[in-house]
mmCIF file with all atom_site columns, C-alpha atoms in Angstrom:
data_model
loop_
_atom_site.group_PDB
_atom_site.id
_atom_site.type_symbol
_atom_site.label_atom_id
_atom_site.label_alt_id
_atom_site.label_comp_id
_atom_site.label_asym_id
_atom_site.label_entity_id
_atom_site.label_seq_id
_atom_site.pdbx_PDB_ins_code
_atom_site.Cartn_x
_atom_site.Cartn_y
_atom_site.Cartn_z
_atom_site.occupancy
_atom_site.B_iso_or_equiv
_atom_site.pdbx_formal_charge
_atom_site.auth_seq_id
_atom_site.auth_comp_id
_atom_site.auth_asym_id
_atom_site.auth_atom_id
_atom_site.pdbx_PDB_model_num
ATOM 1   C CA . UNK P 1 1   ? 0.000   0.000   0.000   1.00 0.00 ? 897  UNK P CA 1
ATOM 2   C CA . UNK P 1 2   ? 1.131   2.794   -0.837  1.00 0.00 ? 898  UNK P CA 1
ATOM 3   C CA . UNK P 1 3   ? 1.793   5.882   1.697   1.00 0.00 ? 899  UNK P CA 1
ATOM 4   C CA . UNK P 1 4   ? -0.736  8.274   0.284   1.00 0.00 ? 900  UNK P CA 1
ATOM 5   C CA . UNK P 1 5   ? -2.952  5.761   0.846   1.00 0.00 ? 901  UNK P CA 1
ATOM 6   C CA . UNK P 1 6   ? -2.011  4.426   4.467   1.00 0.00 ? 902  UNK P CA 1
ATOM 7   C CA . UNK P 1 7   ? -2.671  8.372   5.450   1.00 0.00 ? 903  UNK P CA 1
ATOM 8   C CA . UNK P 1 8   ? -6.081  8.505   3.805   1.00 0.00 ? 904  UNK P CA 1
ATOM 9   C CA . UNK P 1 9   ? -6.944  5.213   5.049   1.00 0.00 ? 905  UNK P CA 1
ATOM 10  C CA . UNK P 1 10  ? -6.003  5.808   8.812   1.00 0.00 ? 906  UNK P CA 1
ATOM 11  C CA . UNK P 1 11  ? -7.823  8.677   10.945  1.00 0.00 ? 907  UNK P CA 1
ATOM 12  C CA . UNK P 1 12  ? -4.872  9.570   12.754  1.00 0.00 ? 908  UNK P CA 1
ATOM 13  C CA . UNK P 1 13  ? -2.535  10.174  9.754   1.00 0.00 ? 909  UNK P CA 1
ATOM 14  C CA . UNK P 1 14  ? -5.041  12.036  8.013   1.00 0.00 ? 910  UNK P CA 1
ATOM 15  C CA . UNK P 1 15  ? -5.669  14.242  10.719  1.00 0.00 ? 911  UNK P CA 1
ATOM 16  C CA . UNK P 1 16  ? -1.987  14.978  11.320  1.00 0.00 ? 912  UNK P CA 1
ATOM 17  C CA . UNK P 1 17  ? -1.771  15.045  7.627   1.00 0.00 ? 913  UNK P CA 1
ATOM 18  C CA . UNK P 1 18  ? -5.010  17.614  7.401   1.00 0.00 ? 914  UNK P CA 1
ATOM 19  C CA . UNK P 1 19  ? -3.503  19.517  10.132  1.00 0.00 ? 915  UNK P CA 1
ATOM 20  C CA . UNK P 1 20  ? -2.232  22.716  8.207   1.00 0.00 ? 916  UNK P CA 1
ATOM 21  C CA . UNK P 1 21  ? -5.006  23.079  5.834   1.00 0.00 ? 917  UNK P CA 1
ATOM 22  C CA . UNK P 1 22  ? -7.645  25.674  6.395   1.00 0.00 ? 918  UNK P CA 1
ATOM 23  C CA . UNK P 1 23  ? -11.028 24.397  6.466   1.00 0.00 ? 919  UNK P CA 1
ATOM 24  C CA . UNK P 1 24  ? -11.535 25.903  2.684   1.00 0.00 ? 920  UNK P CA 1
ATOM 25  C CA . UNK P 1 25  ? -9.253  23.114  1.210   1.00 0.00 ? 921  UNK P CA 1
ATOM 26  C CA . UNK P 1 26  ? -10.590 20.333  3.066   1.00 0.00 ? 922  UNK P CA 1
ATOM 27  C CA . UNK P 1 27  ? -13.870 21.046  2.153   1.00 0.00 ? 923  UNK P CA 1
ATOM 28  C CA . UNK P 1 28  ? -12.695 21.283  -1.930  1.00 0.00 ? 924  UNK P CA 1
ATOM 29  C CA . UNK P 1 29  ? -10.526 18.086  -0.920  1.00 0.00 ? 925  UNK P CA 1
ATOM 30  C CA . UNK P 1 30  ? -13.480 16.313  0.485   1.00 0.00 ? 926  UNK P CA 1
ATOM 31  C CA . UNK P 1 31  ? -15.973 17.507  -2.264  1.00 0.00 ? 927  UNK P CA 1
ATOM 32  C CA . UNK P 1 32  ? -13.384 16.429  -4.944  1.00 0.00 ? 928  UNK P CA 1
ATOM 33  C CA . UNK P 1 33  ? -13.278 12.534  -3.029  1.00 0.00 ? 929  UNK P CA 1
ATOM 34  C CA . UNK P 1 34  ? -16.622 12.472  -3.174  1.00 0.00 ? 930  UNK P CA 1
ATOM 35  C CA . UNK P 1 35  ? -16.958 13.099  -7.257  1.00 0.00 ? 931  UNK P CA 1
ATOM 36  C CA . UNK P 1 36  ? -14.605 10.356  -7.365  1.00 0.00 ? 932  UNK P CA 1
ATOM 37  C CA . UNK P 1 37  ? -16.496 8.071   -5.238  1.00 0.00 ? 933  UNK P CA 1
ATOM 38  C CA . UNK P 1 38  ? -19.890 8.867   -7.269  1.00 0.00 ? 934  UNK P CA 1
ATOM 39  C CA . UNK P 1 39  ? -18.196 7.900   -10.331 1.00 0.00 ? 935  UNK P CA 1
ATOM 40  C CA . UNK P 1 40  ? -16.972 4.930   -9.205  1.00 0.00 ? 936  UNK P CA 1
ATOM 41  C CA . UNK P 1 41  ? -20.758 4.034   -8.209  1.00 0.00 ? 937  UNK P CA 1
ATOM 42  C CA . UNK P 1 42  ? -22.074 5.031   -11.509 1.00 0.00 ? 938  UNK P CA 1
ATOM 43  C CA . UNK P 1 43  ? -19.322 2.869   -13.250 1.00 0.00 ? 939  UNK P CA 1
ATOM 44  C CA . UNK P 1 44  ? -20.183 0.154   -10.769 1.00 0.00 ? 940  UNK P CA 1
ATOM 45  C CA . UNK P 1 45  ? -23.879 0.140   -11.635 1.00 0.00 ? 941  UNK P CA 1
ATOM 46  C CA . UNK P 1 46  ? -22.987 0.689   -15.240 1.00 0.00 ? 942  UNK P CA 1
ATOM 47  C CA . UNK P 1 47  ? -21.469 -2.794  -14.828 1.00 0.00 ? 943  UNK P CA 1
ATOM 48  C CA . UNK P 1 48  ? -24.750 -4.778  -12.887 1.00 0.00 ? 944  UNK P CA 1
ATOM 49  C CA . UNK P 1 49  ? -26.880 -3.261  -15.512 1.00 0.00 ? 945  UNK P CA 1
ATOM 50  C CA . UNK P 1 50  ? -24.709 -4.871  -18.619 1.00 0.00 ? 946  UNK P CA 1
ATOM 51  C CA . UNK P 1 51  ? -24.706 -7.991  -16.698 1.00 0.00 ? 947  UNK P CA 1
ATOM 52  C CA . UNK P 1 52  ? -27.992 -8.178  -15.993 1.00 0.00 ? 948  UNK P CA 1
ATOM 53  C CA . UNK P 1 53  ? -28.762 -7.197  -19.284 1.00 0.00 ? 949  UNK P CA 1
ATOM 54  C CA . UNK P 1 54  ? -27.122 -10.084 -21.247 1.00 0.00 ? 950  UNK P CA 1
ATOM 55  C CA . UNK P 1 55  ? -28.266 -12.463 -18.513 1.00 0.00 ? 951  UNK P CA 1
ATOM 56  C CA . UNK P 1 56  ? -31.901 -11.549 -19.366 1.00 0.00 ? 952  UNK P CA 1
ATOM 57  C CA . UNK P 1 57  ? -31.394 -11.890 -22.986 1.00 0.00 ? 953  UNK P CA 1
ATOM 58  C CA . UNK P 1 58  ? -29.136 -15.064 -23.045 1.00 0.00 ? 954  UNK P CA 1
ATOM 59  C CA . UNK P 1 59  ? -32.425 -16.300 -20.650 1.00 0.00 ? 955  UNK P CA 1
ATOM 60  C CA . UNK P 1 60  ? -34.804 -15.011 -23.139 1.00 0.00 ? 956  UNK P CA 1
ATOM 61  C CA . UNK P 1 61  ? -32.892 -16.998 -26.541 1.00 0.00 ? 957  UNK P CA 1
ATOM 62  C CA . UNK P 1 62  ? -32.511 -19.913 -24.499 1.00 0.00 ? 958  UNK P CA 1
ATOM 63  C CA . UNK P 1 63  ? -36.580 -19.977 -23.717 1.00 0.00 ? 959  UNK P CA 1
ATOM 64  C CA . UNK P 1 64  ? -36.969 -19.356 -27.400 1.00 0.00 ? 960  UNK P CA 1
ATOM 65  C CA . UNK P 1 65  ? -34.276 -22.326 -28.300 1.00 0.00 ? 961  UNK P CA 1
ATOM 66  C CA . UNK P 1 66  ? -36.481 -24.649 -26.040 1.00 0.00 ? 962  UNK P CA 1
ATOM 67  C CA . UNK P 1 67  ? -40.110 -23.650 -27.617 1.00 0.00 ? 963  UNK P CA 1
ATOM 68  C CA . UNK P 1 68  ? -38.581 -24.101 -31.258 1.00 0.00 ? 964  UNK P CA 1
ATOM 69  C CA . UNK P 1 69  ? -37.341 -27.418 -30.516 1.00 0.00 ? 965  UNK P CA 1
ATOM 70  C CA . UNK P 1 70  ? -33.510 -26.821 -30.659 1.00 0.00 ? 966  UNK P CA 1
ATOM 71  C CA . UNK P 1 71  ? -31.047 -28.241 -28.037 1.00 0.00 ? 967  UNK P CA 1
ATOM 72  C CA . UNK P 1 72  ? -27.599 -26.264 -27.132 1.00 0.00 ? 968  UNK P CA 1
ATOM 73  C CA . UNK P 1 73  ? -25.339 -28.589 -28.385 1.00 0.00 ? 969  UNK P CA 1
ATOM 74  C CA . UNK P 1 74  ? -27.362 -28.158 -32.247 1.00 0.00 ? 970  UNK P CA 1
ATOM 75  C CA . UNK P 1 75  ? -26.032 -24.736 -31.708 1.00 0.00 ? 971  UNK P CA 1
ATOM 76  C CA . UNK P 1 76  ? -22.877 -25.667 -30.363 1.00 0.00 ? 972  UNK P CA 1
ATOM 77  C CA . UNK P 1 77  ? -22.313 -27.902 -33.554 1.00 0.00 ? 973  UNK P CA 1
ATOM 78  C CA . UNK P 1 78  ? -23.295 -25.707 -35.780 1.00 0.00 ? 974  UNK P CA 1
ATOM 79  C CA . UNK P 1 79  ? -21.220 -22.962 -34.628 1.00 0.00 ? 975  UNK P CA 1
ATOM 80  C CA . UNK P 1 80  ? -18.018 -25.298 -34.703 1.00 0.00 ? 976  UNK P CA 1
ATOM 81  C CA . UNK P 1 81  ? -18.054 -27.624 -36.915 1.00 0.00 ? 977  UNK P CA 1
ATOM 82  C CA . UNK P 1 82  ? -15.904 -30.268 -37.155 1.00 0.00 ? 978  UNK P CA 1
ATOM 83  C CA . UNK P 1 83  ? -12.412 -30.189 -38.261 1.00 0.00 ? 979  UNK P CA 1
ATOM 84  C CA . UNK P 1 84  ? -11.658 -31.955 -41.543 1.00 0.00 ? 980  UNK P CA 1
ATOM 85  C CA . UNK P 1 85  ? -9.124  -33.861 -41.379 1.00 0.00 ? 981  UNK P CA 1
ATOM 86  C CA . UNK P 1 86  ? -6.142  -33.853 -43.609 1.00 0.00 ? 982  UNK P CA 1
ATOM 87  C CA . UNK P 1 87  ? -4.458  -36.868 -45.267 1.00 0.00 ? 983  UNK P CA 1
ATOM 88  C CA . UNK P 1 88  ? -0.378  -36.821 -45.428 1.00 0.00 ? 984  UNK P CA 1
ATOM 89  C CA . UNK P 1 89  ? 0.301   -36.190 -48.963 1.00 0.00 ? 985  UNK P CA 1
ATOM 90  C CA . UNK P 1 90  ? 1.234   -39.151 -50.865 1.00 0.00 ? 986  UNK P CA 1
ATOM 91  C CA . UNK P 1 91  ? 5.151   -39.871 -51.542 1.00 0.00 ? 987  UNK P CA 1
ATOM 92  C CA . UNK P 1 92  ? 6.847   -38.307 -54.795 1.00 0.00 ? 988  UNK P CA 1
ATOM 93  C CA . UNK P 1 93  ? 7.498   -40.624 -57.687 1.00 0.00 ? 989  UNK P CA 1
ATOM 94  C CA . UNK P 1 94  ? 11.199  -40.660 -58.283 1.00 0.00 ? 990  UNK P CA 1
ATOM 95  C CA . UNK P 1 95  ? 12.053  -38.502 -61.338 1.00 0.00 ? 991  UNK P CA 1
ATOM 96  C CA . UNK P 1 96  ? 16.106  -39.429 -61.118 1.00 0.00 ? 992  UNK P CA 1
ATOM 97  C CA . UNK P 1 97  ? 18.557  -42.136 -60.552 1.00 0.00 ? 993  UNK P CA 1
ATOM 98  C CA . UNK P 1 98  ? 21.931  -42.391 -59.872 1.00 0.00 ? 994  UNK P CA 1
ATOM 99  C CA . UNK P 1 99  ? 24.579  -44.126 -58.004 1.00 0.00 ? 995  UNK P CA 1
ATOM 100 C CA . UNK P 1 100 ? 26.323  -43.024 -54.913 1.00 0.00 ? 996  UNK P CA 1
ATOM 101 C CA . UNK P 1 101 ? 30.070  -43.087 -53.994 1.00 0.00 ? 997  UNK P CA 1
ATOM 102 C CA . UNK P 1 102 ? 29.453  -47.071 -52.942 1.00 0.00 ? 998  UNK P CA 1
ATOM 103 C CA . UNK P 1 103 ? 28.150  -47.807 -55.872 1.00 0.00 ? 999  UNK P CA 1
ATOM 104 C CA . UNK P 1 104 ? 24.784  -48.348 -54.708 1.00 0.00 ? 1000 UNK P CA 1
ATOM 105 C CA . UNK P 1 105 ? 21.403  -47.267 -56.939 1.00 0.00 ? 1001 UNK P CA 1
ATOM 106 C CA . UNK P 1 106 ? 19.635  -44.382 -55.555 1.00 0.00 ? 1002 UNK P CA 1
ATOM 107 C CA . UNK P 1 107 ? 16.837  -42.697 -56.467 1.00 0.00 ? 1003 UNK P CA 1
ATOM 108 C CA . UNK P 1 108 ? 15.452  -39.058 -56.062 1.00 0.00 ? 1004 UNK P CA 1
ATOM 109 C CA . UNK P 1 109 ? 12.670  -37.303 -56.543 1.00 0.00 ? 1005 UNK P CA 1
ATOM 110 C CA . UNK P 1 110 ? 13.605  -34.349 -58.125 1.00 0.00 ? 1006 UNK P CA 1
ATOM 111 C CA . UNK P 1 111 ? 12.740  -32.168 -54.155 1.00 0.00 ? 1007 UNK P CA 1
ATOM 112 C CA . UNK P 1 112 ? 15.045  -30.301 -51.935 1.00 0.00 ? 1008 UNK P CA 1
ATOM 113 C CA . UNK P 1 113 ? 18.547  -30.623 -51.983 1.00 0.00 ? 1009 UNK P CA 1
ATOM 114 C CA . UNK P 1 114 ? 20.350  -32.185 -55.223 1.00 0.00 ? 1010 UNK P CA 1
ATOM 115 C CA . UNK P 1 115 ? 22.349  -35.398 -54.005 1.00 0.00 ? 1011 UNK P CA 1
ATOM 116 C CA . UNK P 1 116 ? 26.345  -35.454 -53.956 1.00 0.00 ? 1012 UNK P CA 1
ATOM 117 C CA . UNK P 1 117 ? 26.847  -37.306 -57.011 1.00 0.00 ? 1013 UNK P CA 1
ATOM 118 C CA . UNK P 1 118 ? 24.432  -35.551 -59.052 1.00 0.00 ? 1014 UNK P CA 1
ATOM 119 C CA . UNK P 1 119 ? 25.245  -32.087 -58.128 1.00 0.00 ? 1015 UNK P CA 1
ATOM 120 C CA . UNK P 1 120 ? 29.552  -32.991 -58.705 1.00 0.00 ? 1016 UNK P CA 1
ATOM 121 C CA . UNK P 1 121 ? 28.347  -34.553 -61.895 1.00 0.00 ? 1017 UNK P CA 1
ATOM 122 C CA . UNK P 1 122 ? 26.969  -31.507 -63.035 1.00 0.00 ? 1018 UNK P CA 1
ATOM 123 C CA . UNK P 1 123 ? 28.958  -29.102 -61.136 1.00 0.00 ? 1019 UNK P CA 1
ATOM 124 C CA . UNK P 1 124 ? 32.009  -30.891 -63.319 1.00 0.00 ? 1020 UNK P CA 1
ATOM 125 C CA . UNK P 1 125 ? 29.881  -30.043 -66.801 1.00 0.00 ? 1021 UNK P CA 1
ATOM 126 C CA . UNK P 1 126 ? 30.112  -33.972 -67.461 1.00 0.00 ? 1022 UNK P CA 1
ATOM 127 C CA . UNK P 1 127 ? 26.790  -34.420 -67.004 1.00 0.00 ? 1023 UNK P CA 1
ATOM 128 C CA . UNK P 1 128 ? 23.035  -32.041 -67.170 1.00 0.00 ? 1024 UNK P CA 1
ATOM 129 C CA . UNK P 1 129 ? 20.331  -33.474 -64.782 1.00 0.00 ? 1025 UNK P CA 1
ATOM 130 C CA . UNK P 1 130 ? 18.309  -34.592 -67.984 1.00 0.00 ? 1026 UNK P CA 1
ATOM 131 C CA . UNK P 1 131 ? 20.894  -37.444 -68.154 1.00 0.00 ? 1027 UNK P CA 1
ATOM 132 C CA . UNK P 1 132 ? 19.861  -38.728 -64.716 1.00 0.00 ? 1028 UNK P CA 1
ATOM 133 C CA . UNK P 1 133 ? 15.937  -38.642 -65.324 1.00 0.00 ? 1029 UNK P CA 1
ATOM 134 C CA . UNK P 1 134 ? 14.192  -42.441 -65.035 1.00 0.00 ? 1030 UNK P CA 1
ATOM 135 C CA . UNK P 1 135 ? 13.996  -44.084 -68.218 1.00 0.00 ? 1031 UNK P CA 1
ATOM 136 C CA . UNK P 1 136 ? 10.556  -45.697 -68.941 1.00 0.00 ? 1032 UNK P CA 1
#
């Protein structure tokens, strides 16, 4: 808490606080807390009548839900329907071949990164990545 508020909050303090002001500026002090405290009332009941507001209505559709027939989680459904769900794509044909640095047959499909041999092959001008597609 802070100190301002430990004197307003504690007769003593405030009175030793209030002790050098003339009777004029405690009266504006004290008619300028109570503006502030009205407003905070008005906000206040601002607030309950909103609340009570929406409650009514959300009381009056739900009444109206029940004499048409029509059950919450209808609503509920309707208002969120179900998430589709997506299939993994299906795997890439191969598009090239080639044979690594053991010798073994490899295939690739032509996405992200080039393989070694195919990349030195062209990279040396020996080869263009036409000569590695699949022959049918």
């Amino acid at each position: 808490m802070t100190d301002f508020l430990k004197t307003l909050l504690n007769i003593r303090s405030l009175r030793a606080a209030t002790r050098d002001l003339t009777l004029d500026q405690m009266e504006e002090a004290l008619a300028k807390l109570s503006s502030v405290i009205e407003e905070q009332r008005e906000t206040k009941a601002a607030e309950q009548a909103a609340a009570q507001e929406r409650d009514r209505k959300l009381k009056e559709y739900m009444d109206q839900m029940a004499a048409d027939g029509i059950d919450i989680s209808d609503l509920i459904e309707l208002a969120e329907p179900t998430k589709k769900v997506s299939k993994p794509r299906a795997k890439r044909p191969a598009k090239y071949e080639f044979y690594d640095e053991n010798n073994e047959y490899k295939t690739w499909t032509g996405q992200g990164r080039k393989p070694t041999p195919i990349k030195k092959a062209i990279d040396a001008g020996t080869k263009t990545l036409e000569d590695f597609l699949i022959k049918q």
